[in-house]
């Protein structure tokens, strides 16, 4: 791979908002968010917070899996929009910020797909069963004796963490690019917004769980 090709790939992976914004980023981003939720309904992946990924039961209805992603996107988007209006000295369009914020969540689609792996699903089910038994009698906990499943589970977990970090980098790039903000002070403001949005989105999604 040539250096120019490496630069283009790096730009696509970490700076896509230089070329993709507005309605295009909004449509692509929402498609990725909803697709991640739909695949998550098959793999049992819940995006139950701006930064949260949990693999559990597939029992909840499809609308809940889809709503989780929309809540995560909107909660952080609204808070960052307010912060941008307060901090930025230049005008920016809401559709650019909300569109690129949606697009920044696309690595979660990779998480949903990775969790469909049969070995991962098998080991996760065994692990949930073992933890459930431990809740009744802690002496009965035993790690599932599934070497292949454990290896795949570990690999998917590492991928999951990497995708969360990747998504956070993209979320920051979206905010800094759209609002023309940079530097440590604005990065600190972004992190504060991220934490506030995490708490708010978690509370909203917990409320949704109570409705089913």
Coordinates of C-alpha atoms in Angstrom, one line a residue:
X1 CA 0.0 0.0 0.0
X2 CA 1.4 3.4 -1.0
X3 CA 1.7 6.3 1.5
X4 CA -1.1 8.2 -0.4
X5 CA -3.4 5.1 -0.1
X6 CA -2.5 4.8 3.6
X7 CA -3.4 8.5 4.0
X8 CA -6.7 8.1 2.3
X9 CA -7.6 5.1 4.4
X10 CA -6.6 6.9 7.6
X11 CA -8.7 9.9 6.5
X12 CA -11.7 7.6 5.8
X13 CA -11.4 5.8 9.1
X14 CA -10.7 8.8 11.4
X15 CA -11.6 12.0 9.4
X16 CA -14.6 11.1 7.2
X17 CA -16.4 14.3 8.1
X18 CA -14.1 16.4 5.9
X19 CA -15.9 15.0 2.9
X20 CA -19.1 13.6 4.3
X21 CA -21.5 15.9 6.1
X22 CA -25.0 17.4 6.0
X23 CA -27.9 15.3 4.8
X24 CA -25.5 12.6 3.4
X25 CA -23.9 12.0 6.7
X26 CA -27.3 12.0 8.5
X27 CA -28.8 9.4 6.1
X28 CA -25.7 7.2 6.2
X29 CA -25.4 7.6 10.0
X30 CA -29.0 6.8 10.8
X31 CA -28.8 3.8 8.5
X32 CA -25.8 2.5 10.4
X33 CA -27.4 3.2 13.8
X34 CA -30.6 1.4 12.8
X35 CA -28.8 -1.5 11.1
X36 CA -26.6 -2.0 14.2
X37 CA -29.8 -2.1 16.3
X38 CA -31.4 -4.6 14.0
X39 CA -28.4 -6.9 13.9
X40 CA -28.1 -6.4 17.6
X41 CA -31.7 -7.8 18.0
X42 CA -30.3 -11.1 16.5
X43 CA -27.1 -11.2 18.5
X44 CA -28.5 -9.9 21.8
X45 CA -26.4 -6.7 21.7
X46 CA -27.7 -3.7 23.6
X47 CA -26.3 -0.2 23.0
X48 CA -27.9 0.9 26.3
X49 CA -26.0 4.1 26.8
X50 CA -23.9 6.5 24.7
X51 CA -20.7 4.5 25.6
X52 CA -22.3 1.2 26.7
X53 CA -22.4 -2.2 24.9
X54 CA -23.9 -5.2 26.7
X55 CA -24.6 -8.7 25.3
X56 CA -27.6 -10.4 26.9
X57 CA -31.0 -11.6 26.1
X58 CA -32.7 -11.4 22.7
X59 CA -36.1 -11.3 24.3
X60 CA -36.9 -7.5 24.1
X61 CA -38.8 -6.4 21.1
X62 CA -37.0 -5.0 18.0
X63 CA -38.2 -1.5 18.6
X64 CA -36.2 -1.4 21.8
X65 CA -32.9 -2.3 20.1
X66 CA -33.6 0.4 17.5
X67 CA -34.6 3.0 20.1
X68 CA -31.4 2.5 22.1
X69 CA -29.2 3.7 19.2
X70 CA -31.5 6.6 18.4
X71 CA -31.5 7.7 22.1
X72 CA -27.7 7.5 22.3
X73 CA -27.3 9.6 19.1
X74 CA -29.9 12.2 20.0
X75 CA -28.9 12.6 23.6
X76 CA -25.2 13.3 22.9
X77 CA -26.1 15.3 19.8
X78 CA -28.4 17.7 21.7
X79 CA -25.8 18.2 24.5
X80 CA -23.0 18.8 22.0
X81 CA -25.1 21.2 20.0
X82 CA -25.7 23.2 23.1
X83 CA -22.0 23.1 24.0
X84 CA -21.1 24.1 20.5
X85 CA -23.4 27.1 20.5
X86 CA -21.8 28.2 23.8
X87 CA -18.2 27.6 22.9
X88 CA -17.9 28.1 19.2
X89 CA -17.1 31.5 17.7
X90 CA -18.2 30.5 14.3
X91 CA -21.6 29.5 12.9
X92 CA -22.3 25.9 12.2
X93 CA -25.3 23.9 10.9
X94 CA -27.2 21.6 13.2
X95 CA -27.6 19.0 10.3
X96 CA -23.8 18.8 10.0
X97 CA -23.3 18.1 13.7
X98 CA -26.2 15.7 14.1
X99 CA -25.4 14.0 10.8
X100 CA -21.7 13.4 11.6
X101 CA -22.6 12.4 15.1
X102 CA -24.8 9.7 13.7
X103 CA -22.1 8.6 11.2
X104 CA -19.5 8.5 14.0
X105 CA -21.5 5.6 15.6
X106 CA -21.0 3.3 12.7
X107 CA -18.3 1.1 14.4
X108 CA -21.1 -0.3 16.6
X109 CA -22.3 -2.1 13.5
X110 CA -19.1 -4.1 13.5
X111 CA -19.7 -5.0 17.1
X112 CA -23.2 -6.3 16.3
X113 CA -21.9 -8.3 13.5
X114 CA -19.0 -9.8 15.5
X115 CA -21.4 -10.8 18.2
X116 CA -23.3 -13.0 15.7
X117 CA -20.4 -15.4 15.7
X118 CA -21.8 -18.9 16.8
X119 CA -18.8 -19.6 19.1
X120 CA -19.3 -16.2 20.8
X121 CA -23.1 -16.8 21.2
X122 CA -22.5 -20.3 22.6
X123 CA -19.9 -19.1 25.1
X124 CA -21.9 -16.1 26.1
X125 CA -25.0 -18.3 26.8
X126 CA -22.9 -20.6 28.9
X127 CA -21.4 -17.7 30.8
X128 CA -24.8 -16.2 31.5
X129 CA -26.0 -19.5 32.8
X130 CA -23.0 -19.9 35.0
X131 CA -23.5 -16.4 36.5
X132 CA -27.2 -17.1 37.0
X133 CA -26.3 -20.2 39.0
X134 CA -23.8 -18.3 41.0
X135 CA -26.5 -15.8 42.0
X136 CA -28.4 -18.7 43.6
X137 CA -25.4 -20.5 45.0
X138 CA -21.9 -18.8 44.6
X139 CA -20.2 -22.2 45.2
X140 CA -21.7 -23.5 41.9
X141 CA -19.9 -21.0 39.6
X142 CA -17.7 -22.7 37.1
X143 CA -16.1 -21.1 34.0
X144 CA -17.5 -22.8 30.9
X145 CA -15.1 -25.5 29.6
X146 CA -15.2 -24.3 26.0
X147 CA -11.7 -23.3 24.8
X148 CA -12.7 -22.2 21.3
X149 CA -15.7 -20.3 22.6
X150 CA -13.5 -18.6 25.2
X151 CA -11.0 -17.6 22.6
X152 CA -13.6 -16.2 20.2
X153 CA -15.3 -14.4 23.2
X154 CA -12.1 -12.8 24.2
X155 CA -11.3 -11.7 20.6
X156 CA -14.8 -10.2 20.2
X157 CA -14.5 -8.4 23.6
X158 CA -11.2 -6.8 22.5
X159 CA -12.8 -5.8 19.2
X160 CA -15.7 -4.3 21.1
X161 CA -13.4 -2.2 23.3
X162 CA -11.4 -1.1 20.2
X163 CA -14.7 -0.1 18.4
X164 CA -15.9 1.9 21.4
X165 CA -12.5 3.8 21.5
X166 CA -12.8 4.3 17.7
X167 CA -16.3 5.6 18.0
X168 CA -15.3 8.1 20.7
X169 CA -12.5 9.4 18.5
X170 CA -15.0 9.9 15.7
X171 CA -17.5 11.6 18.0
X172 CA -14.8 14.1 19.0
X173 CA -13.6 14.6 15.4
X174 CA -17.3 15.3 14.4
X175 CA -17.7 17.9 17.2
X176 CA -14.4 19.6 16.7
X177 CA -14.7 19.7 12.9
X178 CA -18.4 20.9 12.8
X179 CA -18.0 23.5 15.6
X180 CA -14.5 24.5 14.6
X181 CA -13.1 23.7 18.1
X182 CA -9.8 22.3 19.2
X183 CA -7.4 22.2 22.0
X184 CA -7.4 20.8 25.6
X185 CA -10.2 23.1 26.9
X186 CA -12.6 22.0 24.2
X187 CA -11.6 18.4 24.5
X188 CA -12.3 18.6 28.2
X189 CA -15.7 20.1 27.4
X190 CA -16.4 17.3 25.0
X191 CA -15.5 14.7 27.6
X192 CA -17.9 16.4 30.1
X193 CA -20.7 16.4 27.5
X194 CA -20.0 12.7 26.8
X195 CA -20.3 11.8 30.5
X196 CA -23.5 13.8 30.9
X197 CA -25.0 12.2 27.8
X198 CA -24.0 8.7 29.1
X199 CA -26.0 9.3 32.3
X200 CA -28.9 10.8 30.5
X201 CA -29.2 8.2 27.8
X202 CA -28.8 5.4 30.4
X203 CA -31.7 6.8 32.4
X204 CA -33.9 7.1 29.3
X205 CA -33.2 3.5 28.2
X206 CA -33.7 2.1 31.7
X207 CA -37.1 3.8 31.6
X208 CA -37.9 2.2 28.2
X209 CA -37.0 -1.3 29.7
X210 CA -39.7 -0.7 32.3
X211 CA -42.3 -0.4 29.6
X212 CA -41.8 -3.9 28.2

